[in-house]
XYZ file of C-alpha atoms in Angstrom:
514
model
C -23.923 21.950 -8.976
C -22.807 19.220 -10.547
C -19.593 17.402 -9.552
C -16.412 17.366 -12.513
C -14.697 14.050 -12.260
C -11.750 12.426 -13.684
C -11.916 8.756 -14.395
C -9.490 6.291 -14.440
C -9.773 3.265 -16.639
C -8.334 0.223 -15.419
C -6.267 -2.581 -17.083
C -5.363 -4.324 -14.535
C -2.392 -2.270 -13.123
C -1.439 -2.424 -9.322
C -1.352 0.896 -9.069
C -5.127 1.719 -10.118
C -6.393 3.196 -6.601
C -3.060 5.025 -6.406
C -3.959 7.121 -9.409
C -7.318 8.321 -8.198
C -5.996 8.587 -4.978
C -3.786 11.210 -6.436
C -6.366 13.253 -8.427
C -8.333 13.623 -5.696
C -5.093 14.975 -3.501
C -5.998 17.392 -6.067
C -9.420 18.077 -5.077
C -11.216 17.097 -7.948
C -13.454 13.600 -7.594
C -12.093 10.134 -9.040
C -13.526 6.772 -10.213
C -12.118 3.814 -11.291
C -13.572 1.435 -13.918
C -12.701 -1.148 -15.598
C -11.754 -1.471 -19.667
C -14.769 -3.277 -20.116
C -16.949 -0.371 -19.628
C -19.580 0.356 -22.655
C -18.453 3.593 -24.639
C -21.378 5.339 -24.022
C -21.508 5.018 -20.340
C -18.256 6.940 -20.282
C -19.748 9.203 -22.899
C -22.748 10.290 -20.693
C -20.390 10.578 -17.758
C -19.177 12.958 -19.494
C -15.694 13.377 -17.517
C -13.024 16.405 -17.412
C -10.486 13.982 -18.313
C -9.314 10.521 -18.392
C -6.613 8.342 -17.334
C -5.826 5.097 -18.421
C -3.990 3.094 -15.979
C -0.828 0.418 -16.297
C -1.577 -3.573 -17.233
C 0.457 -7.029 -16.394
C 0.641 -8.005 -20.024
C 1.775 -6.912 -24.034
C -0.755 -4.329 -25.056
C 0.297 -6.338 -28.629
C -0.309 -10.252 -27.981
C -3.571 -11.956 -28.191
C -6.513 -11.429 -25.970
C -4.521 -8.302 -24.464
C -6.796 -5.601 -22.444
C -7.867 -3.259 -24.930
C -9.693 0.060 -25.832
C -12.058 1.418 -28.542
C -10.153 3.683 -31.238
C -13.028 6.402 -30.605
C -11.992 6.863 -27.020
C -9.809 8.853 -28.228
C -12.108 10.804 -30.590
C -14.922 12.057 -27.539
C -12.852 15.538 -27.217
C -12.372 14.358 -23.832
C -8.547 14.912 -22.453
C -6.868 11.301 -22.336
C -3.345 10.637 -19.757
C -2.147 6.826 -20.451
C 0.469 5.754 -17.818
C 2.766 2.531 -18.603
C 0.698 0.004 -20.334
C -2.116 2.850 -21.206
C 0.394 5.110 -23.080
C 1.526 1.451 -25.101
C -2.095 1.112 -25.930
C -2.566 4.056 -26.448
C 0.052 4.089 -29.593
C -0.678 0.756 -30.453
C -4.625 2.466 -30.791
C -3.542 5.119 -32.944
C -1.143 3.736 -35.170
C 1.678 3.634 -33.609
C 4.486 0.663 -32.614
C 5.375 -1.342 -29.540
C 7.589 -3.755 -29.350
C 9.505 -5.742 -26.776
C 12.134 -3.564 -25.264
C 15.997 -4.060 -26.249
C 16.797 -2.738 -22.341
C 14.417 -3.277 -19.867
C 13.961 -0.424 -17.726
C 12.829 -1.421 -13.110
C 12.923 1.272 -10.982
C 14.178 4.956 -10.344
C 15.493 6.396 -13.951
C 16.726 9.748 -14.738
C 14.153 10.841 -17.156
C 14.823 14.140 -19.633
C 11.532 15.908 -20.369
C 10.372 19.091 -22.352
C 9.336 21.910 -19.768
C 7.446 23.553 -22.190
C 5.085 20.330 -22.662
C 2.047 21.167 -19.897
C 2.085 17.968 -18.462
C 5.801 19.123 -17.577
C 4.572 23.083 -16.695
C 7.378 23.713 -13.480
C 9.392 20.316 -13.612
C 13.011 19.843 -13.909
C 14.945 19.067 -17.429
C 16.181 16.092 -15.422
C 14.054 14.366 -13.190
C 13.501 10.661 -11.292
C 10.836 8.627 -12.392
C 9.718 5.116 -11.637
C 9.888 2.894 -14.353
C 8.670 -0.620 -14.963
C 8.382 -1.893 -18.416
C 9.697 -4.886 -20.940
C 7.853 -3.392 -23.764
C 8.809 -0.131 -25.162
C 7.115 2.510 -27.764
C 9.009 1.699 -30.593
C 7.322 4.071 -33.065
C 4.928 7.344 -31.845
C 1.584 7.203 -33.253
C 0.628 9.799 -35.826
C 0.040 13.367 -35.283
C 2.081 12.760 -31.528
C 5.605 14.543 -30.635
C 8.091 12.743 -27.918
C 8.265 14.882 -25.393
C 10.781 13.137 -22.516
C 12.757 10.007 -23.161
C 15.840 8.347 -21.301
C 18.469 6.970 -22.189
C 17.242 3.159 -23.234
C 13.499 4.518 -23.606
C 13.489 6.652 -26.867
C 9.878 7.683 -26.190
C 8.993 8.230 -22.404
C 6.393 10.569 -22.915
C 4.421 11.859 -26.249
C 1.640 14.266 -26.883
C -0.972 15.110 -29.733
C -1.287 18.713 -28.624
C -4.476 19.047 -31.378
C -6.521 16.027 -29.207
C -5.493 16.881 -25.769
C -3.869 13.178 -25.983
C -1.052 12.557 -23.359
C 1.427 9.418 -22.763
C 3.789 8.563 -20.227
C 5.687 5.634 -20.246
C 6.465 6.027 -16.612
C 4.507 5.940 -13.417
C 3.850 9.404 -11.978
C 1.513 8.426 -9.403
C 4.497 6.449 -7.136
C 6.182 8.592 -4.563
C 9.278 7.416 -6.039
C 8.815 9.664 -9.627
C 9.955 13.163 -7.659
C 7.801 14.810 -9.644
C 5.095 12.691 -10.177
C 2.289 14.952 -8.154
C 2.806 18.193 -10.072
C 2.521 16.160 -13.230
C -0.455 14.624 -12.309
C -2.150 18.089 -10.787
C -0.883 19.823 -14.230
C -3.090 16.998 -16.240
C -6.052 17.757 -13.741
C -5.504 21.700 -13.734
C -3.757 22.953 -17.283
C -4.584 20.061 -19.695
C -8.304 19.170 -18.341
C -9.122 22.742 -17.001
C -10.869 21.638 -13.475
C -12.111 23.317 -10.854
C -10.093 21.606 -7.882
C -13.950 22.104 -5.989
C -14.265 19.160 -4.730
C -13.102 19.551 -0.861
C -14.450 17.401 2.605
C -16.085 20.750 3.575
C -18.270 20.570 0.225
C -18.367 17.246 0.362
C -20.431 17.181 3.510
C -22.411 19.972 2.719
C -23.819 17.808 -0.210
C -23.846 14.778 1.364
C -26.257 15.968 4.130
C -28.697 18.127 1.111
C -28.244 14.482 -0.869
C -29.533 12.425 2.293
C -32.257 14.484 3.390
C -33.842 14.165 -0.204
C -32.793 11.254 -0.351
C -34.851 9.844 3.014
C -37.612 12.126 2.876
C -40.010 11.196 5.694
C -38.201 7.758 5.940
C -36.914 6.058 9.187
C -33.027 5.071 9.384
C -31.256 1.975 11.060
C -27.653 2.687 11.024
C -25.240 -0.231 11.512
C -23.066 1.028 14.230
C -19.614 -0.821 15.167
C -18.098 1.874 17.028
C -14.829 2.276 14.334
C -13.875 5.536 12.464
C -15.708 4.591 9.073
C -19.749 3.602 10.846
C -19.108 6.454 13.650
C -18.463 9.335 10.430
C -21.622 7.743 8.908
C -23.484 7.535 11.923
C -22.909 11.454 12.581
C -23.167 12.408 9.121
C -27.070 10.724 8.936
C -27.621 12.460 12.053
C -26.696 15.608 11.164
C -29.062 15.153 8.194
C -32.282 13.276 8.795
C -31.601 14.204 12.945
C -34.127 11.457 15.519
C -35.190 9.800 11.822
C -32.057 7.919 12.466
C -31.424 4.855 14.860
C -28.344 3.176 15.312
C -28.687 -0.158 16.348
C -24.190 -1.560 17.850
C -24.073 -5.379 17.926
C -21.714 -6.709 19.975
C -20.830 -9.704 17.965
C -17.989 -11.052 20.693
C -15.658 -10.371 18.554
C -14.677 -6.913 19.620
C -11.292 -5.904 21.139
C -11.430 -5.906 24.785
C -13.990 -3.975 26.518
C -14.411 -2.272 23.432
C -18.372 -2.945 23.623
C -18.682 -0.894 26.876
C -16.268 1.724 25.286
C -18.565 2.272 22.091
C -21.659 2.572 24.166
C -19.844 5.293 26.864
C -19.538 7.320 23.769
C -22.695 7.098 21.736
C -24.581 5.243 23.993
C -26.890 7.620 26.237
C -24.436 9.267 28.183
C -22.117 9.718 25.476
C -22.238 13.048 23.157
C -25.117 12.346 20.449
C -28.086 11.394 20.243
C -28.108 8.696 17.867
C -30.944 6.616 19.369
C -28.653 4.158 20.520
C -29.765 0.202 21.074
C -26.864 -2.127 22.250
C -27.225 -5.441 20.650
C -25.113 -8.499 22.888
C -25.648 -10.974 20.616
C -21.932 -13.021 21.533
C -23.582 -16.270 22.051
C -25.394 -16.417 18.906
C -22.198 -15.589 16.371
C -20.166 -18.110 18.089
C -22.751 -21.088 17.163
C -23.032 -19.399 13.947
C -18.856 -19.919 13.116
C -18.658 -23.090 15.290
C -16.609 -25.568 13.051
C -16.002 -22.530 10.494
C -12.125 -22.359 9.266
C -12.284 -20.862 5.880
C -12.078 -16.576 5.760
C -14.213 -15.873 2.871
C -16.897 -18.270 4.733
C -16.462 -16.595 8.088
C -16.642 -13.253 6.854
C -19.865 -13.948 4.770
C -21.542 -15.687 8.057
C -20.423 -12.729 10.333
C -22.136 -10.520 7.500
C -25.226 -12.785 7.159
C -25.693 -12.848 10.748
C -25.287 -8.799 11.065
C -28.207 -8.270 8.677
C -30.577 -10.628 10.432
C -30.005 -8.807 13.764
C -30.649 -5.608 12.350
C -33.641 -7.045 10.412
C -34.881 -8.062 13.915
C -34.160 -4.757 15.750
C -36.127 -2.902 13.043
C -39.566 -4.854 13.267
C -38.937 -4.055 17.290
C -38.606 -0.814 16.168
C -41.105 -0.393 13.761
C -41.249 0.417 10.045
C -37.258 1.109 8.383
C -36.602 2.070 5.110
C -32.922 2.619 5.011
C -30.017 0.818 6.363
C -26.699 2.717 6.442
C -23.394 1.023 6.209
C -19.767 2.900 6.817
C -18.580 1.237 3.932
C -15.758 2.592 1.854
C -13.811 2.771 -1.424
C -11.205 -0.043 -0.674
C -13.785 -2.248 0.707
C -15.181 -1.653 -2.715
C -12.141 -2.467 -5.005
C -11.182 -5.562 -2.547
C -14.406 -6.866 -3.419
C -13.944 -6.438 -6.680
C -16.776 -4.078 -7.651
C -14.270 -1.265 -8.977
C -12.203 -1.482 -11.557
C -10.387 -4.950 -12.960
C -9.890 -5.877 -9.312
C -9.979 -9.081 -8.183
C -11.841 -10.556 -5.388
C -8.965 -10.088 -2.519
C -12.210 -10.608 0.360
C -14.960 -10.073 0.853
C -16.307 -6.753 3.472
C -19.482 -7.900 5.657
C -20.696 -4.570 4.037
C -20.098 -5.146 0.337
C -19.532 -8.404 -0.863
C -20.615 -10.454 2.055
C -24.515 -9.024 2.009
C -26.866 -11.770 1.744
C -29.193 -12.227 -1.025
C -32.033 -10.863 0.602
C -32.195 -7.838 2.936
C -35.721 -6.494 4.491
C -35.249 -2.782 3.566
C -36.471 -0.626 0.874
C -32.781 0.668 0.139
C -28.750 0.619 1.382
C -27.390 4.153 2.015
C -23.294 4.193 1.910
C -22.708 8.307 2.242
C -18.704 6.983 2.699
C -18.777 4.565 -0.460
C -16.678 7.172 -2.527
C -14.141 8.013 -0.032
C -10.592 6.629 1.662
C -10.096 5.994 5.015
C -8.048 9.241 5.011
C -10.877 11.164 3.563
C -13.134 9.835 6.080
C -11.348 11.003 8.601
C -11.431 14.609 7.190
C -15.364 14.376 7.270
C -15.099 13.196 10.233
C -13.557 16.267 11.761
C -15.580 18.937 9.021
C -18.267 16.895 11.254
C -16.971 17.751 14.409
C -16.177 14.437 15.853
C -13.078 14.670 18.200
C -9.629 13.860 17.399
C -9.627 10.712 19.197
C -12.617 9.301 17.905
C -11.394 9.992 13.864
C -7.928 8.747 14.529
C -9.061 5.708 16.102
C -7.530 2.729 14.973
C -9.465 1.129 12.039
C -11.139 -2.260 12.952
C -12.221 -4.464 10.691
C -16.300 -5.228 10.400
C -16.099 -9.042 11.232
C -13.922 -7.900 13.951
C -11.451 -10.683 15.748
C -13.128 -13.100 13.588
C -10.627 -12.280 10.925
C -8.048 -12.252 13.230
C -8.401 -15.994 14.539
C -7.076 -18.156 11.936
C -9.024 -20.550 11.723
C -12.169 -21.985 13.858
C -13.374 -19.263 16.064
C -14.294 -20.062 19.959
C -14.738 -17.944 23.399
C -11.479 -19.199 23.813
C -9.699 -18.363 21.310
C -11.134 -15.056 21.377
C -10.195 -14.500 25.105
C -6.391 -14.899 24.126
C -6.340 -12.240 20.977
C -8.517 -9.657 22.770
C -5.731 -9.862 25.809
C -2.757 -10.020 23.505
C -4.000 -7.231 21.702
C -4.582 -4.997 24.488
C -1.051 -5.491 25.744
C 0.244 -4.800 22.403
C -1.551 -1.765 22.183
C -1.092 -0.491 25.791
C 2.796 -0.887 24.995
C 2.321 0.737 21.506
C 1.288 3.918 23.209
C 3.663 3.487 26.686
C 6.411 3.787 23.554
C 5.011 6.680 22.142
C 4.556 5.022 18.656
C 0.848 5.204 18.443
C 0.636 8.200 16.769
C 3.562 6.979 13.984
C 1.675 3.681 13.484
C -1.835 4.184 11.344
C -2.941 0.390 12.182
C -1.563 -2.493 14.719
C -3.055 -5.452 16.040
C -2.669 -8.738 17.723
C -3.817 -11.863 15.618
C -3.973 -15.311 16.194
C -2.438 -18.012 14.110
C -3.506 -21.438 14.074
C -0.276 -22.676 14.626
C 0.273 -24.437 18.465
C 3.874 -25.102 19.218
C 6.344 -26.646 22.027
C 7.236 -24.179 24.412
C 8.775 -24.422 28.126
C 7.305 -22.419 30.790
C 8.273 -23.041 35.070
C 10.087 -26.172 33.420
C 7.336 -27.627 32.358
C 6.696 -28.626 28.581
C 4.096 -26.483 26.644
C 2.081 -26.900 24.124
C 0.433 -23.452 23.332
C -0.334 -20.679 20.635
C 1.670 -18.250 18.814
C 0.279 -15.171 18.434
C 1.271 -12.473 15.561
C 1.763 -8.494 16.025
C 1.111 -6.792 13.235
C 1.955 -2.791 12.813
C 1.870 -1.323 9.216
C 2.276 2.652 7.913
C -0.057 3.470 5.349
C -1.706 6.424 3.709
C -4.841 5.412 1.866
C -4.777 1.590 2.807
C -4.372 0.172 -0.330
C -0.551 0.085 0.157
C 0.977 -0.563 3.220
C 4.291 -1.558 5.052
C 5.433 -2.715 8.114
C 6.656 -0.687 10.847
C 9.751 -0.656 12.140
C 9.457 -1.127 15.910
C 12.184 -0.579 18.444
C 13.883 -4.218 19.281
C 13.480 -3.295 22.662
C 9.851 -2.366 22.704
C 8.959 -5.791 20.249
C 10.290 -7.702 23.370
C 8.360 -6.030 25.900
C 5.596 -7.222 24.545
C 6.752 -10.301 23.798
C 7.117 -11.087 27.716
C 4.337 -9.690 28.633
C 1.618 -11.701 26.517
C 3.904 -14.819 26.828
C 3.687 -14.105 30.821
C -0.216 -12.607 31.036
C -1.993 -14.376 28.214
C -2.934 -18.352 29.217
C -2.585 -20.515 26.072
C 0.382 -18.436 24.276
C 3.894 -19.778 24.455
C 5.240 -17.904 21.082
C 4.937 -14.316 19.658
C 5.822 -13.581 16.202
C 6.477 -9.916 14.391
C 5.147 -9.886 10.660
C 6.861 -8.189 8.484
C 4.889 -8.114 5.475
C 3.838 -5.069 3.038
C 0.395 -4.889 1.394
C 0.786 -5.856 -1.464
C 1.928 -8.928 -1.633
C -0.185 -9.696 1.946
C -3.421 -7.166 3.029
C -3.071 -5.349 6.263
C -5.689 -8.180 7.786
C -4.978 -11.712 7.982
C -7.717 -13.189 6.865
């Protein structure tokens, strides 16, 4: 069967993932892409519907992102939010201009119930606004159907062309209503299925794969986190002792997480994943020695991970495939989705060398968010503990030293960190939390310890809420508990004189630090 999808087209809006994120809450697939993309690429995609997304600039001034006028003339359903509904008029004949009152933030909006985008939402509702242009004029053939009181036109349709424009952003938590209009685009105005469920999704997957590999052998790169353990189980549930799954312990692990990882898969654990333990510490560390800059470290720890698993499949014998646990926001933060830029590079995406000795990369998690994952992961039967692990980044602590990496350095973060952690759960907060961490910051200050002058680390907790992992921010944890730790890594950690809590969201800052 083949699989409907929704697209979104990009124009640079922050809230691009956020859309599809929300379709597929509706259970019907999603891809972003960028403006750029040809015409008839979207034509043979041949989606249900399409949205295009909000932009930082005038859809009307020079050099603006922009669309084709016969985007609008496939007979395919078309939802512009913000920027896309401006373009969208501007398009079709419509005006935009700069608006008289700007509008930021939560505005009572008046719609028309009986418009379907609208089907079972309030006269009066909340929306999130942000806009300095406004639709001045509605393009021809389209009727306003919700408007405030300084936005004439917040939302228009042409009800002959299935064409739909909202002036707002219904894909924020902070427009009330914002998920039933969205699912009444998907369901009433594009007609899908809502098919497209985890349960389905791994039934597929595993068909896919097995074609896929035929009679071919497997090396899976295995780090022990949620996102390579789901693709680890998922390739073994398909292609079964085809599969070997090779864990390098780079040395840049948390602590004792190397002997952790091989208790569970190694072969005592619960599957047989032909398991090979890889202690390559020594060999990473020469590799960053002198190394400062993220983007470089990341690509070296990346480098370095393919040439080990190049070397463990000649030992092995003939491999076709490599599988990665690689997954949608690792592919929009390395800009391969959408009009993304390059926020950093993943050891699994952007970071693969030029050259890599197999016939073929398999990603079965490429499509998904880490929340998705997670629901494969249990349709897989992994336990609880294992899916709701916390996430851990591929080049490991080497993205949380800033800075040159050493033994040393890494002794203090993977000590820190499992204080932090051990308190975390002590507190009862590990359960609220969806990722926290130790890192260590470059930064050595003066400190007094058993009155004697210090001149040590400071080390940075970091704790953030999140959903999908595109947007984050930080938790709030008890005073009390923030001090506890404090004392504790200050006290049991040699070279740390200074803890620091960092209260960042994501955006402006990522969930990592480097």
């Amino acid at each position: 069967m083949k699989r409907e999808k929704i697209i979104v087209i990009d124009f640079g809006g922050q809230y691009n993932q956020l859309v599809a994120r929300r379709v597929r809450e509706c259970n019907v697939y999603c891809e972003i892409y960028s403006y750029r993309t040809d015409l008839q690429k979207i034509r043979e995609m041949n989606p249900k519907g399409i949205i295009l997304t909000g932009g930082p600039n005038s859809c009307y001034e020079e050099g603006a992102a922009t669309c084709d006028k016969e985007l609008f003339e496939l007979g395919i359903p078309v939802l512009g939010l913000c920027y896309g509904a401006q373009l969208m008029t501007q398009v079709l004949g419509g005006k935009v201009s700069k608006a008289p009152v700007r509008e930021y933030g939560k505005i009572e909006v008046t719609v028309d119930p009986t418009c379907k985008l609208f089907s079972d939402v309030p006269e009066k509702t909340i929306c999130w606004m942000s806009h300095n242009d406004y639709i001045e004029t509605i393009a021809p053939g389209f009727t306003r159907v919700a408007w405030t009181d300084h936005c004439p036109v917040a939302a228009a349709l042409n009800s002959e062309k299935n064409l739909y424009l909202i002036q707002f952003h219904p894909e924020v938590l902070h427009t009330v209503e914002g998920t039933r209009m969205i699912s009444n685009f998907v369901y009433h105005v594009c007609n899908c299925a809502g098919d497209w469920k985890m349960d389905a999704f791994v039934e597929n997957s595993v068909q896919a794969l097995r074609e896929k590999v035929g009679g071919g052998r497997v090396l899976c790169a295995l780090s022990g986190g949620v996102d390579s353990s789901v693709a680890a189980v998922l390739l073994s549930k398909a292609v079964g002792d085809q599969l070997t799954c090779v864990f390098v312990d780079h040395g840049l692990l948390r602590k004792n997480e190397g002997d952790e990882v091989e208790a569970v898969f190694g072969p005592e654990g619960n599957y047989d994943l032909n398991f090979i333990r890889v202690n390559a510490q020594e060999r990473f560390y020469q590799k960053l020695a002198g190394v400062s800059e993220p983007e470089r470290k990341r690509k070296i720890i990346g480098e370095e991970f393919i040439r080990v698993f190049e070397e463990e499949a000649k030992k092995i014998g003939a491999v076709d495939f490599l599988v990665q646990g690689t997954i949608y926001p690792d592919v929009v933060e390395s800009g391969l989705g959408g009009e993304s830029a390059v926020i950093k590079s993943h050891h699994n995406v952007g970071g693969l060398p030029d050259y890599v000795d197999f016939k073929e990369i398999i990603e079965p998690l490429r499509d998904l968010f880490k929340d998705e994952v997670r629901k494969v992961g249990l349709e897989l039967g992994i336990p609880g503990n294992l899916v709701y692990r916390q996430p851990f980044p591929g080049p490991g602590l080497g993205i949380r030293i800033i800075g040159e990496v050493t033994a040393e350095k890494v002794r203090i973060v993977q000590d820190a960190d499992a204080i932090y952690r051990e308190e975390i759960a002590k507190a009862g907060l590990d359960k609220e939390i969806n990722q926290y961490f130790a890192a260590l910051t470059n930064m050595r200050s003066v400190g007094v310890m058993g009155d004697e002058r210090t001149y040590d680390y400071a080390v940075a907790l970091r704790a953030v809420k999140t959903i999908d992992f595109m947007t984050a921010e930080a938790a709030e944890i008890p005073y009390d508990v923030l001090t506890r730790v404090m004392n504790r890594i200050i006290n049991e950690v040699r070279g740390v004189n200074r803890v620091l809590y960092d209260v960042s969201s994501k955006p402006p800052g990522t969930i990592e630090f480097e």
